[in-house]
PDB file of C-alpha atoms in Angstrom:
ATOM      1  CA  ASN A   1      16.104 -17.280   6.102  1.00 65.00           C
ATOM      2  CA  GLU A   2      14.963 -17.376   2.535  1.00 73.00           C
ATOM      3  CA  ARG A   3      11.305 -16.583   1.993  1.00 68.00           C
ATOM      4  CA  PRO A   4       9.241 -18.822  -0.272  1.00 71.00           C
ATOM      5  CA  LYS A   5       8.841 -17.695  -3.859  1.00 72.00           C
ATOM      6  CA  ARG A   6       5.310 -16.665  -4.663  1.00 65.00           C
ATOM      7  CA  LYS A   7       3.553 -17.249  -7.937  1.00 67.00           C
ATOM      8  CA  ALA A   8       2.892 -14.028  -9.865  1.00 63.00           C
ATOM      9  CA  LEU A   9      -0.801 -13.291 -10.037  1.00 57.00           C
ATOM     10  CA  PRO A  10      -2.552 -11.560 -12.938  1.00 56.00           C
ATOM     11  CA  HIS A  11      -3.801  -8.059 -12.165  1.00 56.00           C
ATOM     12  CA  ALA A  12      -6.099  -7.523 -15.147  1.00 61.00           C
ATOM     13  CA  VAL A  13      -9.557  -6.309 -14.150  1.00 58.00           C
ATOM     14  CA  PRO A  14     -12.350  -8.256 -15.880  1.00 55.00           C
ATOM     15  CA  ASP A  15     -14.700  -6.150 -18.021  1.00 59.00           C
ATOM     16  CA  TRP A  16     -17.652  -6.968 -15.774  1.00 53.00           C
ATOM     17  CA  VAL A  17     -16.003  -5.317 -12.727  1.00 59.00           C
ATOM     18  CA  PRO A  18     -17.171  -1.693 -12.515  1.00 62.00           C
ATOM     19  CA  ASP A  19     -14.635   1.120 -12.352  1.00 63.00           C
ATOM     20  CA  GLY A  20     -14.169   2.655  -8.924  1.00 72.00           C
ATOM     21  CA  GLU A  21     -14.144  -0.571  -6.897  1.00 83.00           C
ATOM     22  CA  THR A  22     -12.226  -0.588  -3.608  1.00 89.00           C
ATOM     23  CA  TYR A  23      -9.001  -2.598  -3.451  1.00 90.00           C
ATOM     24  CA  PHE A  24      -6.743  -3.752  -0.648  1.00 94.00           C
ATOM     25  CA  ILE A  25      -3.179  -3.257  -1.895  1.00 93.00           C
ATOM     26  CA  THR A  26       0.095  -4.413  -0.310  1.00 95.00           C
ATOM     27  CA  ILE A  27       3.472  -3.292  -1.657  1.00 96.00           C
ATOM     28  CA  ASN A  28       6.715  -4.673  -0.191  1.00 95.00           C
ATOM     29  CA  CYS A  29      10.240  -3.309  -0.182  1.00 95.00           C
ATOM     30  CA  ARG A  30      13.299  -5.359  -0.976  1.00 94.00           C
ATOM     31  CA  PRO A  31      14.876  -6.724   1.098  1.00 90.00           C
ATOM     32  CA  ARG A  32      12.225  -7.332   3.739  1.00 88.00           C
ATOM     33  CA  GLY A  33      13.235  -6.409   7.262  1.00 86.00           C
ATOM     34  CA  GLU A  34      14.972  -3.120   6.432  1.00 89.00           C
ATOM     35  CA  ASN A  35      13.396   0.223   7.223  1.00 88.00           C
ATOM     36  CA  GLN A  36      12.935   2.098   3.948  1.00 91.00           C
ATOM     37  CA  LEU A  37       9.480   3.599   4.491  1.00 88.00           C
ATOM     38  CA  ALA A  38       8.941   4.509   8.165  1.00 82.00           C
ATOM     39  CA  ARG A  39      11.121   7.600   7.931  1.00 84.00           C
ATOM     40  CA  GLN A  40       9.798  11.125   7.936  1.00 84.00           C
ATOM     41  CA  THR A  41      11.318  12.068   4.545  1.00 89.00           C
ATOM     42  CA  GLN A  42       9.871   9.031   2.780  1.00 89.00           C
ATOM     43  CA  PHE A  43       6.527   9.433   4.529  1.00 85.00           C
ATOM     44  CA  VAL A  44       6.228  13.029   3.280  1.00 87.00           C
ATOM     45  CA  ALA A  45       7.198  11.950  -0.257  1.00 92.00           C
ATOM     46  CA  ILE A  46       4.709   9.081  -0.234  1.00 91.00           C
ATOM     47  CA  ARG A  47       1.922  11.316   1.050  1.00 88.00           C
ATOM     48  CA  SER A  48       2.696  13.960  -1.580  1.00 92.00           C
ATOM     49  CA  SER A  49       2.721  11.393  -4.389  1.00 94.00           C
ATOM     50  CA  VAL A  50      -0.571   9.901  -3.153  1.00 92.00           C
ATOM     51  CA  LYS A  51      -2.094  13.386  -3.300  1.00 91.00           C
ATOM     52  CA  ASN A  52      -0.707  13.902  -6.821  1.00 94.00           C
ATOM     53  CA  TYR A  53      -2.204  10.612  -8.057  1.00 93.00           C
ATOM     54  CA  THR A  54      -5.519  11.564  -6.467  1.00 91.00           C
ATOM     55  CA  GLU A  55      -5.525  14.977  -8.171  1.00 93.00           C
ATOM     56  CA  ARG A  56      -4.778  13.241 -11.488  1.00 93.00           C
ATOM     57  CA  ALA A  57      -7.830  10.979 -10.856  1.00 91.00           C
ATOM     58  CA  LEU A  58      -5.794   7.755 -11.009  1.00 92.00           C
ATOM     59  CA  TRP A  59      -6.890   6.633  -7.564  1.00 92.00           C
ATOM     60  CA  HIS A  60      -8.518   7.685  -4.336  1.00 90.00           C
ATOM     61  CA  VAL A  61      -6.751   6.389  -1.227  1.00 90.00           C
ATOM     62  CA  GLN A  62      -9.131   5.885   1.667  1.00 87.00           C
ATOM     63  CA  LEU A  63      -6.519   4.619   4.111  1.00 86.00           C
ATOM     64  CA  MET A  64      -2.816   3.808   3.926  1.00 86.00           C
ATOM     65  CA  VAL A  65      -0.586   2.293   6.591  1.00 84.00           C
ATOM     66  CA  ILE A  66       3.133   2.709   6.003  1.00 85.00           C
ATOM     67  CA  MET A  67       5.368   0.291   7.870  1.00 84.00           C
ATOM     68  CA  PRO A  68       9.172  -0.027   7.740  1.00 86.00           C
ATOM     69  CA  ASP A  69       9.377  -2.476   4.835  1.00 89.00           C
ATOM     70  CA  HIS A  70       5.907  -2.473   3.264  1.00 90.00           C
ATOM     71  CA  LEU A  71       2.645  -0.604   3.049  1.00 91.00           C
ATOM     72  CA  HIS A  72      -1.029  -1.465   2.931  1.00 90.00           C
ATOM     73  CA  SER A  73      -3.749   0.635   1.367  1.00 90.00           C
ATOM     74  CA  LEU A  74      -7.476   0.662   0.799  1.00 91.00           C
ATOM     75  CA  MET A  75      -8.128   2.575  -2.407  1.00 92.00           C
ATOM     76  CA  THR A  76     -10.385   2.972  -5.381  1.00 90.00           C
ATOM     77  CA  LEU A  77      -8.634   2.856  -8.742  1.00 88.00           C
ATOM     78  CA  ASN A  78      -9.513   4.439 -12.066  1.00 86.00           C
ATOM     79  CA  THR A  79      -9.125   1.204 -14.017  1.00 84.00           C
ATOM     80  CA  ARG A  80     -10.846   2.534 -17.114  1.00 81.00           C
ATOM     81  CA  SER A  81      -8.043   4.994 -17.835  1.00 81.00           C
ATOM     82  CA  LYS A  82      -5.110   2.696 -16.921  1.00 87.00           C
ATOM     83  CA  SER A  83      -4.529  -0.827 -15.673  1.00 88.00           C
ATOM     84  CA  ILE A  84      -3.876  -1.468 -12.003  1.00 91.00           C
ATOM     85  CA  SER A  85      -0.334  -2.541 -12.924  1.00 92.00           C
ATOM     86  CA  ALA A  86       0.281   0.708 -14.802  1.00 93.00           C
ATOM     87  CA  ILE A  87      -1.014   2.833 -11.916  1.00 94.00           C
ATOM     88  CA  ILE A  88       0.864   1.010  -9.136  1.00 95.00           C
ATOM     89  CA  GLY A  89       3.968   0.415 -11.268  1.00 96.00           C
ATOM     90  CA  GLY A  90       4.242   4.091 -12.224  1.00 96.00           C
ATOM     91  CA  TRP A  91       3.905   5.134  -8.593  1.00 97.00           C
ATOM     92  CA  LYS A  92       6.570   2.657  -7.465  1.00 97.00           C
ATOM     93  CA  ARG A  93       8.965   3.800 -10.238  1.00 97.00           C
ATOM     94  CA  TYR A  94       8.509   7.436  -9.244  1.00 97.00           C
ATOM     95  CA  LEU A  95       9.298   6.749  -5.561  1.00 97.00           C
ATOM     96  CA  ALA A  96      12.210   4.483  -6.477  1.00 97.00           C
ATOM     97  CA  LYS A  97      13.717   7.237  -8.613  1.00 97.00           C
ATOM     98  CA  THR A  98      13.068  10.176  -6.276  1.00 97.00           C
ATOM     99  CA  GLU A  99      13.455   8.503  -2.848  1.00 96.00           C
ATOM    100  CA  GLY A 100      15.702   5.529  -3.583  1.00 96.00           C
ATOM    101  CA  ILE A 101      13.096   3.068  -2.332  1.00 97.00           C
ATOM    102  CA  VAL A 102      13.810  -0.462  -3.543  1.00 97.00           C
ATOM    103  CA  TRP A 103      10.531  -2.274  -4.123  1.00 97.00           C
ATOM    104  CA  GLN A 104       9.895  -5.966  -4.580  1.00 95.00           C
ATOM    105  CA  LYS A 105       8.664  -6.853  -8.018  1.00 92.00           C
ATOM    106  CA  ASN A 106       4.899  -6.605  -8.317  1.00 91.00           C
ATOM    107  CA  TYR A 107       2.386  -6.136  -5.473  1.00 92.00           C
ATOM    108  CA  PHE A 108      -0.656  -7.834  -3.940  1.00 92.00           C
ATOM    109  CA  GLU A 109      -4.182  -6.629  -4.656  1.00 90.00           C
ATOM    110  CA  HIS A 110      -7.565  -7.878  -3.618  1.00 90.00           C
ATOM    111  CA  ARG A 111     -10.859  -6.343  -4.689  1.00 89.00           C
ATOM    112  CA  ILE A 112     -13.159  -5.736  -1.731  1.00 91.00           C
ATOM    113  CA  ARG A 113     -16.425  -7.519  -2.495  1.00 89.00           C
ATOM    114  CA  SER A 114     -18.562  -6.769   0.564  1.00 91.00           C
ATOM    115  CA  GLN A 115     -19.043  -4.446   3.530  1.00 91.00           C
ATOM    116  CA  ASN A 116     -17.863  -7.282   5.785  1.00 93.00           C
ATOM    117  CA  GLU A 117     -14.563  -7.505   3.891  1.00 92.00           C
ATOM    118  CA  LEU A 118     -14.145  -3.733   4.093  1.00 91.00           C
ATOM    119  CA  PHE A 119     -14.760  -3.811   7.847  1.00 90.00           C
ATOM    120  CA  GLU A 120     -12.262  -6.695   8.195  1.00 91.00           C
ATOM    121  CA  LYS A 121      -9.525  -4.740   6.408  1.00 89.00           C
ATOM    122  CA  GLU A 122     -10.242  -1.527   8.309  1.00 85.00           C
ATOM    123  CA  SER A 123     -10.032  -3.489  11.585  1.00 85.00           C
ATOM    124  CA  TYR A 124      -6.699  -4.950  10.470  1.00 84.00           C
ATOM    125  CA  PHE A 125      -5.394  -1.438   9.770  1.00 78.00           C
ATOM    126  CA  ALA A 126      -6.517  -0.285  13.217  1.00 76.00           C
ATOM    127  CA  LYS A 127      -4.504  -2.967  15.026  1.00 76.00           C
ATOM    128  CA  ILE A 128      -1.445  -2.992  12.741  1.00 72.00           C
ATOM    129  CA  GLN A 129       0.341  -0.189  14.578  1.00 60.00           C
ATOM    130  CA  PHE A 130       0.858  -2.502  17.550  1.00 58.00           C
ATOM    131  CA  GLU A 131       2.378  -5.368  15.537  1.00 56.00           C
ATOM    132  CA  PRO A 132       5.326  -6.669  17.640  1.00 48.00           C
ATOM    133  CA  THR A 133       7.120  -8.136  14.614  1.00 47.00           C
ATOM    134  CA  TYR A 134       8.041  -4.633  13.465  1.00 46.00           C
ATOM    135  CA  GLU A 135       8.722  -3.090  16.870  1.00 45.00           C
ATOM    136  CA  LYS A 136      12.477  -3.571  16.461  1.00 44.00           C
ATOM    137  CA  MET A 137      12.398  -1.521  13.223  1.00 44.00           C
ATOM    138  CA  ARG A 138      10.253   1.297  14.620  1.00 45.00           C
ATOM    139  CA  PRO A 139      12.208   4.551  14.349  1.00 45.00           C
ATOM    140  CA  SER A 140      13.316   5.896  17.716  1.00 46.00           C
ATOM    141  CA  GLY A 141      11.188   8.706  19.071  1.00 43.00           C
ATOM    142  CA  LEU A 142       7.933   7.332  17.686  1.00 43.00           C
ATOM    143  CA  SER A 143       5.411   5.850  20.076  1.00 43.00           C
ATOM    144  CA  SER A 144       3.752   3.875  17.266  1.00 43.00           C
ATOM    145  CA  TYR A 145       3.624   3.546  13.503  1.00 44.00           C
ATOM    146  CA  ALA A 146       0.493   5.658  13.592  1.00 43.00           C
ATOM    147  CA  GLN A 147       2.681   8.727  14.150  1.00 39.00           C
ATOM    148  CA  THR A 148       4.597   8.123  10.937  1.00 40.00           C
ATOM    149  CA  GLY A 149       2.520   5.932   8.790  1.00 47.00           C
ATOM    150  CA  ARG A 150      -1.236   5.864   9.249  1.00 47.00           C
ATOM    151  CA  VAL A 151      -2.862   8.208   6.783  1.00 48.00           C
ATOM    152  CA  ARG A 152      -6.618   8.550   6.446  1.00 49.00           C
ATOM    153  CA  TYR A 153      -7.815  10.491   3.458  1.00 48.00           C
ATOM    154  CA  PRO A 154     -11.191  12.234   3.259  1.00 43.00           C
TER     155      PRO A 154
END
């Protein structure tokens, strides 16, 4: 089953968009369908690197859901110091080098433009742990992805 090829989207933030906006980010592994992320070792490494990026003021992750072959996050990004591509790309390179995670090229991002959109995404995150599509990849011993992958940051 070959997945359709998606058109690459530009990730440049227009000058009129204020710094510190909230984004919905999705990053996929390659190939899809293989568990590279929902493992305790990778989860700890991802969480540690998220904390490091936060301390360096590159982003502030509000919520991240880590699933076997991709992750979703709601985050604010410091787009005045670096581009979104530089921030996300650097993070992916670090985890690829240190954890052997193979990422798909690029990522998906969407700037949250309203409280309704934010609520929609938060609701999606709340139900994602019960997604039956990924049940077959759930590591044994875990009752849900929430045990491994749902991280809420203050």
